[in-house]
Amino acid sequence: MNSTRYSLLAVALVAGALGGTLFAADLRRTSDHDYDSPTPGSYTLPVVKQAADGDVVDSKGQRLRLRELTRGRVTVMSFIYTRCTAAKACPYATGVLMQLHRLSSEDPELAKGMQLISMSFDPGADTPEHMGAYARLAGSRKSAAPWSFLTTRSQADLQPILDAYGQAVDRKKNPSDPTGPLNHTLRVFLIDHDGNIRNIYSSGTLDVRLVLADVRTLLMEEAGPKPGRLSTN
């Protein structure tokens, strides 16, 4: 990938690849998220709605349905575009996913039960080849949870996905804006094993400690007694 194409997304991923082991105990409250994180399993997350489907392309150029990648595990999915350099937008969301990825490399339960998706809303620039460079950076941590970098073949394929997830995107009046050419809201989705959206994080609520607690809560829910299943306790 041409070095001029690297944004803060790549910086976040490189930092993750080069950084040391990250443990859950290393996560601390910050001035932006100055609260004690909830205890996993001490609360329930309501079903918001079913996660939408759509035609996507993975970083190897393979055409897939989005629902194929949002079922079977707890999914944390972030909408991003790689030309974004606004510190509290795409690079921040990618940094949170990177922390989850690093944590999962040391936690077999997370590695087995969680998956991560970075979904581009800039198909003209974020081609499969371009997304593949980010996938290779993330893929260097072999024992971690799967992390997919997706795009679409066209804006026509993308728009129904954006509409279904309520992801607002439009072009800035100044295409040379140093933070990137697109206006967008930060939205990261927590999707359960059955493809139900269970939480939606914004720039104000996207705290890795909260996301981690929510992921573990859904993993505990999945492992618990199901209707019609007899408990051994």
PDB file of N, CA and C in Angstrom, residues 44-141:
ATOM      1  N   THR A  44     -28.831  -7.116  31.588  1.00  0.00           N
ATOM      2  CA  THR A  44     -29.207  -7.679  30.298  1.00  0.00           C
ATOM      3  C   THR A  44     -29.253  -6.570  29.254  1.00  0.00           C
ATOM      4  N   LEU A  45     -29.046  -6.937  28.012  1.00  0.00           N
ATOM      5  CA  LEU A  45     -29.092  -5.999  26.902  1.00  0.00           C
ATOM      6  C   LEU A  45     -30.316  -6.314  26.055  1.00  0.00           C
ATOM      7  N   PRO A  46     -31.217  -5.365  25.858  1.00  0.00           N
ATOM      8  CA  PRO A  46     -32.409  -5.630  25.067  1.00  0.00           C
ATOM      9  C   PRO A  46     -32.065  -5.795  23.591  1.00  0.00           C
ATOM     10  N   VAL A  47     -32.929  -6.491  22.885  1.00  0.00           N
ATOM     11  CA  VAL A  47     -32.786  -6.587  21.440  1.00  0.00           C
ATOM     12  C   VAL A  47     -33.268  -5.278  20.830  1.00  0.00           C
ATOM     13  N   VAL A  48     -32.401  -4.629  20.064  1.00  0.00           N
ATOM     14  CA  VAL A  48     -32.769  -3.380  19.395  1.00  0.00           C
ATOM     15  C   VAL A  48     -33.538  -3.697  18.118  1.00  0.00           C
ATOM     16  N   LYS A  49     -32.935  -4.509  17.263  1.00  0.00           N
ATOM     17  CA  LYS A  49     -33.567  -4.964  16.026  1.00  0.00           C
ATOM     18  C   LYS A  49     -32.640  -5.978  15.377  1.00  0.00           C
ATOM     19  N   GLN A  50     -33.115  -6.613  14.334  1.00  0.00           N
ATOM     20  CA  GLN A  50     -32.295  -7.569  13.598  1.00  0.00           C
ATOM     21  C   GLN A  50     -31.226  -6.817  12.805  1.00  0.00           C
ATOM     22  N   ALA A  51     -30.012  -7.334  12.815  1.00  0.00           N
ATOM     23  CA  ALA A  51     -28.936  -6.740  12.024  1.00  0.00           C
ATOM     24  C   ALA A  51     -29.219  -6.949  10.542  1.00  0.00           C
ATOM     25  N   ALA A  52     -29.084  -5.895   9.755  1.00  0.00           N
ATOM     26  CA  ALA A  52     -29.436  -5.936   8.342  1.00  0.00           C
ATOM     27  C   ALA A  52     -28.418  -6.716   7.527  1.00  0.00           C
ATOM     28  N   ASP A  53     -28.874  -7.182   6.385  1.00  0.00           N
ATOM     29  CA  ASP A  53     -28.046  -7.910   5.442  1.00  0.00           C
ATOM     30  C   ASP A  53     -27.592  -6.948   4.343  1.00  0.00           C
ATOM     31  N   GLY A  54     -26.818  -7.440   3.390  1.00  0.00           N
ATOM     32  CA  GLY A  54     -26.395  -6.637   2.252  1.00  0.00           C
ATOM     33  C   GLY A  54     -25.269  -7.318   1.504  1.00  0.00           C
ATOM     34  N   ASP A  55     -25.017  -6.861   0.283  1.00  0.00           N
ATOM     35  CA  ASP A  55     -23.933  -7.397  -0.538  1.00  0.00           C
ATOM     36  C   ASP A  55     -22.638  -6.680  -0.195  1.00  0.00           C
ATOM     37  N   VAL A  56     -21.628  -7.441   0.238  1.00  0.00           N
ATOM     38  CA  VAL A  56     -20.334  -6.874   0.613  1.00  0.00           C
ATOM     39  C   VAL A  56     -19.215  -7.650  -0.077  1.00  0.00           C
ATOM     40  N   VAL A  57     -18.012  -7.095   0.023  1.00  0.00           N
ATOM     41  CA  VAL A  57     -16.822  -7.718  -0.537  1.00  0.00           C
ATOM     42  C   VAL A  57     -15.758  -7.736   0.543  1.00  0.00           C
ATOM     43  N   ASP A  58     -15.127  -8.874   0.756  1.00  0.00           N
ATOM     44  CA  ASP A  58     -14.092  -8.931   1.783  1.00  0.00           C
ATOM     45  C   ASP A  58     -12.751  -8.472   1.231  1.00  0.00           C
ATOM     46  N   SER A  59     -11.731  -8.499   2.071  1.00  0.00           N
ATOM     47  CA  SER A  59     -10.429  -7.957   1.698  1.00  0.00           C
ATOM     48  C   SER A  59      -9.704  -8.822   0.678  1.00  0.00           C
ATOM     49  N   LYS A  60     -10.234 -10.005   0.369  1.00  0.00           N
ATOM     50  CA  LYS A  60      -9.668 -10.854  -0.672  1.00  0.00           C
ATOM     51  C   LYS A  60     -10.442 -10.733  -1.985  1.00  0.00           C
ATOM     52  N   GLY A  61     -11.452  -9.857  -1.987  1.00  0.00           N
ATOM     53  CA  GLY A  61     -12.262  -9.664  -3.176  1.00  0.00           C
ATOM     54  C   GLY A  61     -13.414 -10.623  -3.310  1.00  0.00           C
ATOM     55  N   GLN A  62     -13.668 -11.422  -2.283  1.00  0.00           N
ATOM     56  CA  GLN A  62     -14.754 -12.388  -2.326  1.00  0.00           C
ATOM     57  C   GLN A  62     -16.074 -11.716  -2.000  1.00  0.00           C
ATOM     58  N   ARG A  63     -17.089 -11.953  -2.841  1.00  0.00           N
ATOM     59  CA  ARG A  63     -18.415 -11.408  -2.602  1.00  0.00           C
ATOM     60  C   ARG A  63     -19.139 -12.249  -1.558  1.00  0.00           C
ATOM     61  N   LEU A  64     -19.735 -11.566  -0.573  1.00  0.00           N
ATOM     62  CA  LEU A  64     -20.421 -12.231   0.529  1.00  0.00           C
ATOM     63  C   LEU A  64     -21.703 -11.488   0.850  1.00  0.00           C
ATOM     64  N   ARG A  65     -22.556 -12.155   1.614  1.00  0.00           N
ATOM     65  CA  ARG A  65     -23.680 -11.476   2.233  1.00  0.00           C
ATOM     66  C   ARG A  65     -23.264 -11.086   3.650  1.00  0.00           C
ATOM     67  N   LEU A  66     -23.606  -9.873   4.045  1.00  0.00           N
ATOM     68  CA  LEU A  66     -23.194  -9.390   5.356  1.00  0.00           C
ATOM     69  C   LEU A  66     -23.682 -10.302   6.472  1.00  0.00           C
ATOM     70  N   ARG A  67     -24.862 -10.882   6.324  1.00  0.00           N
ATOM     71  CA  ARG A  67     -25.399 -11.760   7.366  1.00  0.00           C
ATOM     72  C   ARG A  67     -24.510 -12.981   7.593  1.00  0.00           C
ATOM     73  N   GLU A  68     -23.725 -13.390   6.599  1.00  0.00           N
ATOM     74  CA  GLU A  68     -22.803 -14.514   6.777  1.00  0.00           C
ATOM     75  C   GLU A  68     -21.731 -14.192   7.809  1.00  0.00           C
ATOM     76  N   LEU A  69     -21.474 -12.913   8.026  1.00  0.00           N
ATOM     77  CA  LEU A  69     -20.396 -12.486   8.908  1.00  0.00           C
ATOM     78  C   LEU A  69     -20.902 -11.914  10.228  1.00  0.00           C
ATOM     79  N   THR A  70     -22.211 -11.855  10.411  1.00  0.00           N
ATOM     80  CA  THR A  70     -22.770 -11.317  11.654  1.00  0.00           C
ATOM     81  C   THR A  70     -23.632 -12.349  12.366  1.00  0.00           C
ATOM     82  N   ARG A  71     -23.293 -13.602  12.201  1.00  0.00           N
ATOM     83  CA  ARG A  71     -23.999 -14.685  12.865  1.00  0.00           C
ATOM     84  C   ARG A  71     -22.962 -15.657  13.446  1.00  0.00           C
ATOM     85  N   GLY A  72     -23.334 -16.369  14.487  1.00  0.00           N
ATOM     86  CA  GLY A  72     -22.495 -17.434  15.024  1.00  0.00           C
ATOM     87  C   GLY A  72     -21.533 -17.016  16.111  1.00  0.00           C
ATOM     88  N   ARG A  73     -21.243 -15.727  16.224  1.00  0.00           N
ATOM     89  CA  ARG A  73     -20.401 -15.185  17.287  1.00  0.00           C
ATOM     90  C   ARG A  73     -20.993 -13.845  17.720  1.00  0.00           C
ATOM     91  N   VAL A  74     -20.470 -13.313  18.811  1.00  0.00           N
ATOM     92  CA  VAL A  74     -20.788 -11.936  19.174  1.00  0.00           C
ATOM     93  C   VAL A  74     -19.935 -11.035  18.277  1.00  0.00           C
ATOM     94  N   THR A  75     -20.592 -10.110  17.584  1.00  0.00           N
ATOM     95  CA  THR A  75     -19.915  -9.275  16.595  1.00  0.00           C
ATOM     96  C   THR A  75     -19.871  -7.828  17.057  1.00  0.00           C
ATOM     97  N   VAL A  76     -18.702  -7.218  16.932  1.00  0.00           N
ATOM     98  CA  VAL A  76     -18.567  -5.771  17.108  1.00  0.00           C
ATOM     99  C   VAL A  76     -18.253  -5.205  15.730  1.00  0.00           C
ATOM    100  N   MET A  77     -19.189  -4.419  15.182  1.00  0.00           N
ATOM    101  CA  MET A  77     -19.048  -3.914  13.815  1.00  0.00           C
ATOM    102  C   MET A  77     -19.001  -2.395  13.803  1.00  0.00           C
ATOM    103  N   SER A  78     -17.964  -1.869  13.168  1.00  0.00           N
ATOM    104  CA  SER A  78     -17.766  -0.430  13.076  1.00  0.00           C
ATOM    105  C   SER A  78     -17.841   0.007  11.625  1.00  0.00           C
ATOM    106  N   PHE A  79     -18.586   1.068  11.355  1.00  0.00           N
ATOM    107  CA  PHE A  79     -18.573   1.699  10.038  1.00  0.00           C
ATOM    108  C   PHE A  79     -17.446   2.728  10.004  1.00  0.00           C
ATOM    109  N   ILE A  80     -16.587   2.635   8.995  1.00  0.00           N
ATOM    110  CA  ILE A  80     -15.416   3.515   8.919  1.00  0.00           C
ATOM    111  C   ILE A  80     -15.105   3.840   7.461  1.00  0.00           C
ATOM    112  N   TYR A  81     -14.219   4.819   7.252  1.00  0.00           N
ATOM    113  CA  TYR A  81     -13.553   4.922   5.956  1.00  0.00           C
ATOM    114  C   TYR A  81     -12.100   5.269   6.217  1.00  0.00           C
ATOM    115  N   THR A  82     -11.208   4.701   5.452  1.00  0.00           N
ATOM    116  CA  THR A  82      -9.792   4.726   5.812  1.00  0.00           C
ATOM    117  C   THR A  82      -9.129   6.070   5.558  1.00  0.00           C
ATOM    118  N   ARG A  83      -9.780   6.977   4.809  1.00  0.00           N
ATOM    119  CA  ARG A  83      -9.220   8.318   4.612  1.00  0.00           C
ATOM    120  C   ARG A  83      -9.532   9.249   5.768  1.00  0.00           C
ATOM    121  N   CYS A  84     -10.321   8.798   6.729  1.00  0.00           N
ATOM    122  CA  CYS A  84     -10.694   9.621   7.876  1.00  0.00           C
ATOM    123  C   CYS A  84      -9.507   9.778   8.821  1.00  0.00           C
ATOM    124  N   THR A  85      -9.233  11.028   9.202  1.00  0.00           N
ATOM    125  CA  THR A  85      -8.172  11.282  10.184  1.00  0.00           C
ATOM    126  C   THR A  85      -8.688  12.067  11.386  1.00  0.00           C
ATOM    127  N   ALA A  86     -10.013  12.195  11.513  1.00  0.00           N
ATOM    128  CA  ALA A  86     -10.582  12.878  12.685  1.00  0.00           C
ATOM    129  C   ALA A  86     -10.383  11.994  13.911  1.00  0.00           C
ATOM    130  N   ALA A  87      -9.666  12.503  14.884  1.00  0.00           N
ATOM    131  CA  ALA A  87      -9.199  11.667  15.992  1.00  0.00           C
ATOM    132  C   ALA A  87     -10.324  10.967  16.745  1.00  0.00           C
ATOM    133  N   LYS A  88     -11.499  11.597  16.879  1.00  0.00           N
ATOM    134  CA  LYS A  88     -12.599  10.990  17.633  1.00  0.00           C
ATOM    135  C   LYS A  88     -13.603  10.292  16.730  1.00  0.00           C
ATOM    136  N   ALA A  89     -13.205   9.963  15.523  1.00  0.00           N
ATOM    137  CA  ALA A  89     -14.111   9.293  14.594  1.00  0.00           C
ATOM    138  C   ALA A  89     -13.554   7.921  14.233  1.00  0.00           C
ATOM    139  N   CYS A  90     -13.300   7.677  12.951  1.00  0.00           N
ATOM    140  CA  CYS A  90     -12.886   6.326  12.516  1.00  0.00           C
ATOM    141  C   CYS A  90     -11.622   5.813  13.208  1.00  0.00           C
ATOM    142  N   PRO A  91     -10.565   6.641  13.343  1.00  0.00           N
ATOM    143  CA  PRO A  91      -9.379   6.119  14.037  1.00  0.00           C
ATOM    144  C   PRO A  91      -9.672   5.701  15.476  1.00  0.00           C
ATOM    145  N   TYR A  92     -10.558   6.451  16.144  1.00  0.00           N
ATOM    146  CA  TYR A  92     -10.914   6.100  17.516  1.00  0.00           C
ATOM    147  C   TYR A  92     -11.660   4.773  17.564  1.00  0.00           C
ATOM    148  N   ALA A  93     -12.652   4.616  16.665  1.00  0.00           N
ATOM    149  CA  ALA A  93     -13.403   3.356  16.629  1.00  0.00           C
ATOM    150  C   ALA A  93     -12.484   2.187  16.321  1.00  0.00           C
ATOM    151  N   THR A  94     -11.578   2.378  15.362  1.00  0.00           N
ATOM    152  CA  THR A  94     -10.646   1.308  15.013  1.00  0.00           C
ATOM    153  C   THR A  94      -9.717   1.001  16.176  1.00  0.00           C
ATOM    154  N   GLY A  95      -9.349   2.026  16.945  1.00  0.00           N
ATOM    155  CA  GLY A  95      -8.513   1.803  18.119  1.00  0.00           C
ATOM    156  C   GLY A  95      -9.209   0.950  19.161  1.00  0.00           C
ATOM    157  N   VAL A  96     -10.519   1.161  19.337  1.00  0.00           N
ATOM    158  CA  VAL A  96     -11.285   0.338  20.278  1.00  0.00           C
ATOM    159  C   VAL A  96     -11.325  -1.110  19.801  1.00  0.00           C
ATOM    160  N   LEU A  97     -11.587  -1.317  18.504  1.00  0.00           N
ATOM    161  CA  LEU A  97     -11.583  -2.686  17.974  1.00  0.00           C
ATOM    162  C   LEU A  97     -10.200  -3.303  18.099  1.00  0.00           C
ATOM    163  N   MET A  98      -9.166  -2.492  17.909  1.00  0.00           N
ATOM    164  CA  MET A  98      -7.808  -3.007  18.051  1.00  0.00           C
ATOM    165  C   MET A  98      -7.544  -3.480  19.477  1.00  0.00           C
ATOM    166  N   GLN A  99      -8.032  -2.727  20.472  1.00  0.00           N
ATOM    167  CA  GLN A  99      -7.854  -3.155  21.859  1.00  0.00           C
ATOM    168  C   GLN A  99      -8.597  -4.463  22.131  1.00  0.00           C
ATOM    169  N   LEU A 100      -9.816  -4.587  21.608  1.00  0.00           N
ATOM    170  CA  LEU A 100     -10.555  -5.838  21.758  1.00  0.00           C
ATOM    171  C   LEU A 100      -9.815  -6.990  21.091  1.00  0.00           C
ATOM    172  N   HIS A 101      -9.238  -6.726  19.935  1.00  0.00           N
ATOM    173  CA  HIS A 101      -8.478  -7.743  19.205  1.00  0.00           C
ATOM    174  C   HIS A 101      -7.278  -8.209  20.019  1.00  0.00           C
ATOM    175  N   ARG A 102      -6.563  -7.261  20.593  1.00  0.00           N
ATOM    176  CA  ARG A 102      -5.394  -7.604  21.401  1.00  0.00           C
ATOM    177  C   ARG A 102      -5.803  -8.381  22.650  1.00  0.00           C
ATOM    178  N   LEU A 103      -6.882  -7.948  23.302  1.00  0.00           N
ATOM    179  CA  LEU A 103      -7.358  -8.666  24.487  1.00  0.00           C
ATOM    180  C   LEU A 103      -7.740 -10.097  24.143  1.00  0.00           C
ATOM    181  N   SER A 104      -8.355 -10.287  22.985  1.00  0.00           N
ATOM    182  CA  SER A 104      -8.801 -11.633  22.613  1.00  0.00           C
ATOM    183  C   SER A 104      -7.636 -12.562  22.341  1.00  0.00           C
ATOM    184  N   SER A 105      -6.481 -12.010  21.988  1.00  0.00           N
ATOM    185  CA  SER A 105      -5.322 -12.867  21.715  1.00  0.00           C
ATOM    186  C   SER A 105      -4.807 -13.550  22.973  1.00  0.00           C
ATOM    187  N   GLU A 106      -5.189 -13.022  24.131  1.00  0.00           N
ATOM    188  CA  GLU A 106      -4.781 -13.604  25.410  1.00  0.00           C
ATOM    189  C   GLU A 106      -5.947 -14.255  26.146  1.00  0.00           C
ATOM    190  N   ASP A 107      -7.120 -14.303  25.501  1.00  0.00           N
ATOM    191  CA  ASP A 107      -8.322 -14.810  26.159  1.00  0.00           C
ATOM    192  C   ASP A 107      -9.033 -15.757  25.192  1.00  0.00           C
ATOM    193  N   PRO A 108      -8.867 -17.073  25.355  1.00  0.00           N
ATOM    194  CA  PRO A 108      -9.469 -18.021  24.419  1.00  0.00           C
ATOM    195  C   PRO A 108     -10.976 -17.897  24.301  1.00  0.00           C
ATOM    196  N   GLU A 109     -11.657 -17.515  25.389  1.00  0.00           N
ATOM    197  CA  GLU A 109     -13.111 -17.359  25.324  1.00  0.00           C
ATOM    198  C   GLU A 109     -13.485 -16.230  24.369  1.00  0.00           C
ATOM    199  N   LEU A 110     -12.780 -15.105  24.465  1.00  0.00           N
ATOM    200  CA  LEU A 110     -13.036 -13.998  23.547  1.00  0.00           C
ATOM    201  C   LEU A 110     -12.662 -14.373  22.116  1.00  0.00           C
ATOM    202  N   ALA A 111     -11.520 -15.023  21.962  1.00  0.00           N
ATOM    203  CA  ALA A 111     -11.065 -15.400  20.623  1.00  0.00           C
ATOM    204  C   ALA A 111     -12.042 -16.337  19.936  1.00  0.00           C
ATOM    205  N   LYS A 112     -12.666 -17.204  20.701  1.00  0.00           N
ATOM    206  CA  LYS A 112     -13.613 -18.167  20.133  1.00  0.00           C
ATOM    207  C   LYS A 112     -15.001 -17.585  19.942  1.00  0.00           C
ATOM    208  N   GLY A 113     -15.412 -16.679  20.831  1.00  0.00           N
ATOM    209  CA  GLY A 113     -16.803 -16.234  20.823  1.00  0.00           C
ATOM    210  C   GLY A 113     -17.068 -14.890  20.193  1.00  0.00           C
ATOM    211  N   MET A 114     -16.017 -14.117  19.873  1.00  0.00           N
ATOM    212  CA  MET A 114     -16.190 -12.760  19.363  1.00  0.00           C
ATOM    213  C   MET A 114     -15.603 -12.641  17.965  1.00  0.00           C
ATOM    214  N   GLN A 115     -16.146 -11.731  17.175  1.00  0.00           N
ATOM    215  CA  GLN A 115     -15.546 -11.371  15.902  1.00  0.00           C
ATOM    216  C   GLN A 115     -15.700  -9.865  15.695  1.00  0.00           C
ATOM    217  N   LEU A 116     -14.822  -9.290  14.898  1.00  0.00           N
ATOM    218  CA  LEU A 116     -14.791  -7.858  14.662  1.00  0.00           C
ATOM    219  C   LEU A 116     -14.968  -7.590  13.175  1.00  0.00           C
ATOM    220  N   ILE A 117     -15.676  -6.505  12.852  1.00  0.00           N
ATOM    221  CA  ILE A 117     -15.867  -6.108  11.463  1.00  0.00           C
ATOM    222  C   ILE A 117     -15.642  -4.611  11.340  1.00  0.00           C
ATOM    223  N   SER A 118     -14.795  -4.220  10.391  1.00  0.00           N
ATOM    224  CA  SER A 118     -14.670  -2.826   9.987  1.00  0.00           C
ATOM    225  C   SER A 118     -15.265  -2.719   8.596  1.00  0.00           C
ATOM    226  N   MET A 119     -16.392  -2.004   8.488  1.00  0.00           N
ATOM    227  CA  MET A 119     -17.165  -1.907   7.247  1.00  0.00           C
ATOM    228  C   MET A 119     -17.011  -0.515   6.648  1.00  0.00           C
ATOM    229  N   SER A 120     -16.415  -0.435   5.466  1.00  0.00           N
ATOM    230  CA  SER A 120     -16.171   0.860   4.843  1.00  0.00           C
ATOM    231  C   SER A 120     -17.428   1.421   4.182  1.00  0.00           C
ATOM    232  N   PHE A 121     -17.581   2.745   4.274  1.00  0.00           N
ATOM    233  CA  PHE A 121     -18.637   3.425   3.521  1.00  0.00           C
ATOM    234  C   PHE A 121     -18.028   4.346   2.466  1.00  0.00           C
ATOM    235  N   ASP A 122     -16.854   3.952   1.961  1.00  0.00           N
ATOM    236  CA  ASP A 122     -16.150   4.726   0.933  1.00  0.00           C
ATOM    237  C   ASP A 122     -15.628   3.765  -0.134  1.00  0.00           C
ATOM    238  N   PRO A 123     -16.537   3.091  -0.867  1.00  0.00           N
ATOM    239  CA  PRO A 123     -16.085   2.014  -1.765  1.00  0.00           C
ATOM    240  C   PRO A 123     -15.180   2.476  -2.899  1.00  0.00           C
ATOM    241  N   GLY A 124     -15.287   3.743  -3.299  1.00  0.00           N
ATOM    242  CA  GLY A 124     -14.431   4.220  -4.370  1.00  0.00           C
ATOM    243  C   GLY A 124     -12.963   4.198  -3.997  1.00  0.00           C
ATOM    244  N   ALA A 125     -12.644   4.558  -2.765  1.00  0.00           N
ATOM    245  CA  ALA A 125     -11.255   4.566  -2.294  1.00  0.00           C
ATOM    246  C   ALA A 125     -10.887   3.285  -1.566  1.00  0.00           C
ATOM    247  N   ASP A 126     -11.837   2.742  -0.798  1.00  0.00           N
ATOM    248  CA  ASP A 126     -11.561   1.547   0.001  1.00  0.00           C
ATOM    249  C   ASP A 126     -11.886   0.294  -0.807  1.00  0.00           C
ATOM    250  N   THR A 127     -11.022   0.007  -1.744  1.00  0.00           N
ATOM    251  CA  THR A 127     -11.162  -1.194  -2.571  1.00  0.00           C
ATOM    252  C   THR A 127     -10.782  -2.426  -1.754  1.00  0.00           C
ATOM    253  N   PRO A 128     -11.117  -3.620  -2.240  1.00  0.00           N
ATOM    254  CA  PRO A 128     -10.680  -4.823  -1.523  1.00  0.00           C
ATOM    255  C   PRO A 128      -9.167  -4.865  -1.334  1.00  0.00           C
ATOM    256  N   GLU A 129      -8.422  -4.410  -2.331  1.00  0.00           N
ATOM    257  CA  GLU A 129      -6.959  -4.427  -2.211  1.00  0.00           C
ATOM    258  C   GLU A 129      -6.499  -3.495  -1.090  1.00  0.00           C
ATOM    259  N   HIS A 130      -7.128  -2.326  -1.021  1.00  0.00           N
ATOM    260  CA  HIS A 130      -6.764  -1.376   0.027  1.00  0.00           C
ATOM    261  C   HIS A 130      -7.138  -1.909   1.402  1.00  0.00           C
ATOM    262  N   MET A 131      -8.341  -2.473   1.526  1.00  0.00           N
ATOM    263  CA  MET A 131      -8.754  -3.040   2.800  1.00  0.00           C
ATOM    264  C   MET A 131      -7.888  -4.237   3.170  1.00  0.00           C
ATOM    265  N   GLY A 132      -7.371  -4.927   2.162  1.00  0.00           N
ATOM    266  CA  GLY A 132      -6.509  -6.071   2.414  1.00  0.00           C
ATOM    267  C   GLY A 132      -5.243  -5.709   3.152  1.00  0.00           C
ATOM    268  N   ALA A 133      -4.739  -4.505   2.912  1.00  0.00           N
ATOM    269  CA  ALA A 133      -3.532  -4.078   3.623  1.00  0.00           C
ATOM    270  C   ALA A 133      -3.797  -3.944   5.112  1.00  0.00           C
ATOM    271  N   TYR A 134      -4.960  -3.429   5.473  1.00  0.00           N
ATOM    272  CA  TYR A 134      -5.334  -3.328   6.882  1.00  0.00           C
ATOM    273  C   TYR A 134      -5.589  -4.712   7.472  1.00  0.00           C
ATOM    274  N   ALA A 135      -6.208  -5.581   6.684  1.00  0.00           N
ATOM    275  CA  ALA A 135      -6.476  -6.941   7.156  1.00  0.00           C
ATOM    276  C   ALA A 135      -5.171  -7.671   7.457  1.00  0.00           C
ATOM    277  N   ARG A 136      -4.171  -7.444   6.643  1.00  0.00           N
ATOM    278  CA  ARG A 136      -2.878  -8.114   6.883  1.00  0.00           C
ATOM    279  C   ARG A 136      -2.227  -7.601   8.162  1.00  0.00           C
ATOM    280  N   LEU A 137      -2.353  -6.308   8.429  1.00  0.00           N
ATOM    281  CA  LEU A 137      -1.812  -5.777   9.678  1.00  0.00           C
ATOM    282  C   LEU A 137      -2.507  -6.406  10.876  1.00  0.00           C
ATOM    283  N   ALA A 138      -3.842  -6.472  10.814  1.00  0.00           N
ATOM    284  CA  ALA A 138      -4.603  -7.058  11.921  1.00  0.00           C
ATOM    285  C   ALA A 138      -4.361  -8.557  12.031  1.00  0.00           C
ATOM    286  N   GLY A 139      -4.137  -9.208  10.886  1.00  0.00           N
ATOM    287  CA  GLY A 139      -3.982 -10.660  10.876  1.00  0.00           C
ATOM    288  C   GLY A 139      -2.679 -11.161  11.430  1.00  0.00           C
ATOM    289  N   SER A 140      -1.775 -10.254  11.781  1.00  0.00           N
ATOM    290  CA  SER A 140      -0.495 -10.693  12.338  1.00  0.00           C
ATOM    291  C   SER A 140      -0.647 -11.296  13.730  1.00  0.00           C
ATOM    292  N   ARG A 141      -1.783 -11.034  14.376  1.00  0.00           N
ATOM    293  CA  ARG A 141      -2.034 -11.591  15.712  1.00  0.00           C
ATOM    294  C   ARG A 141      -2.889 -12.847  15.528  1.00  0.00           C
TER     295      ARG A 141
END
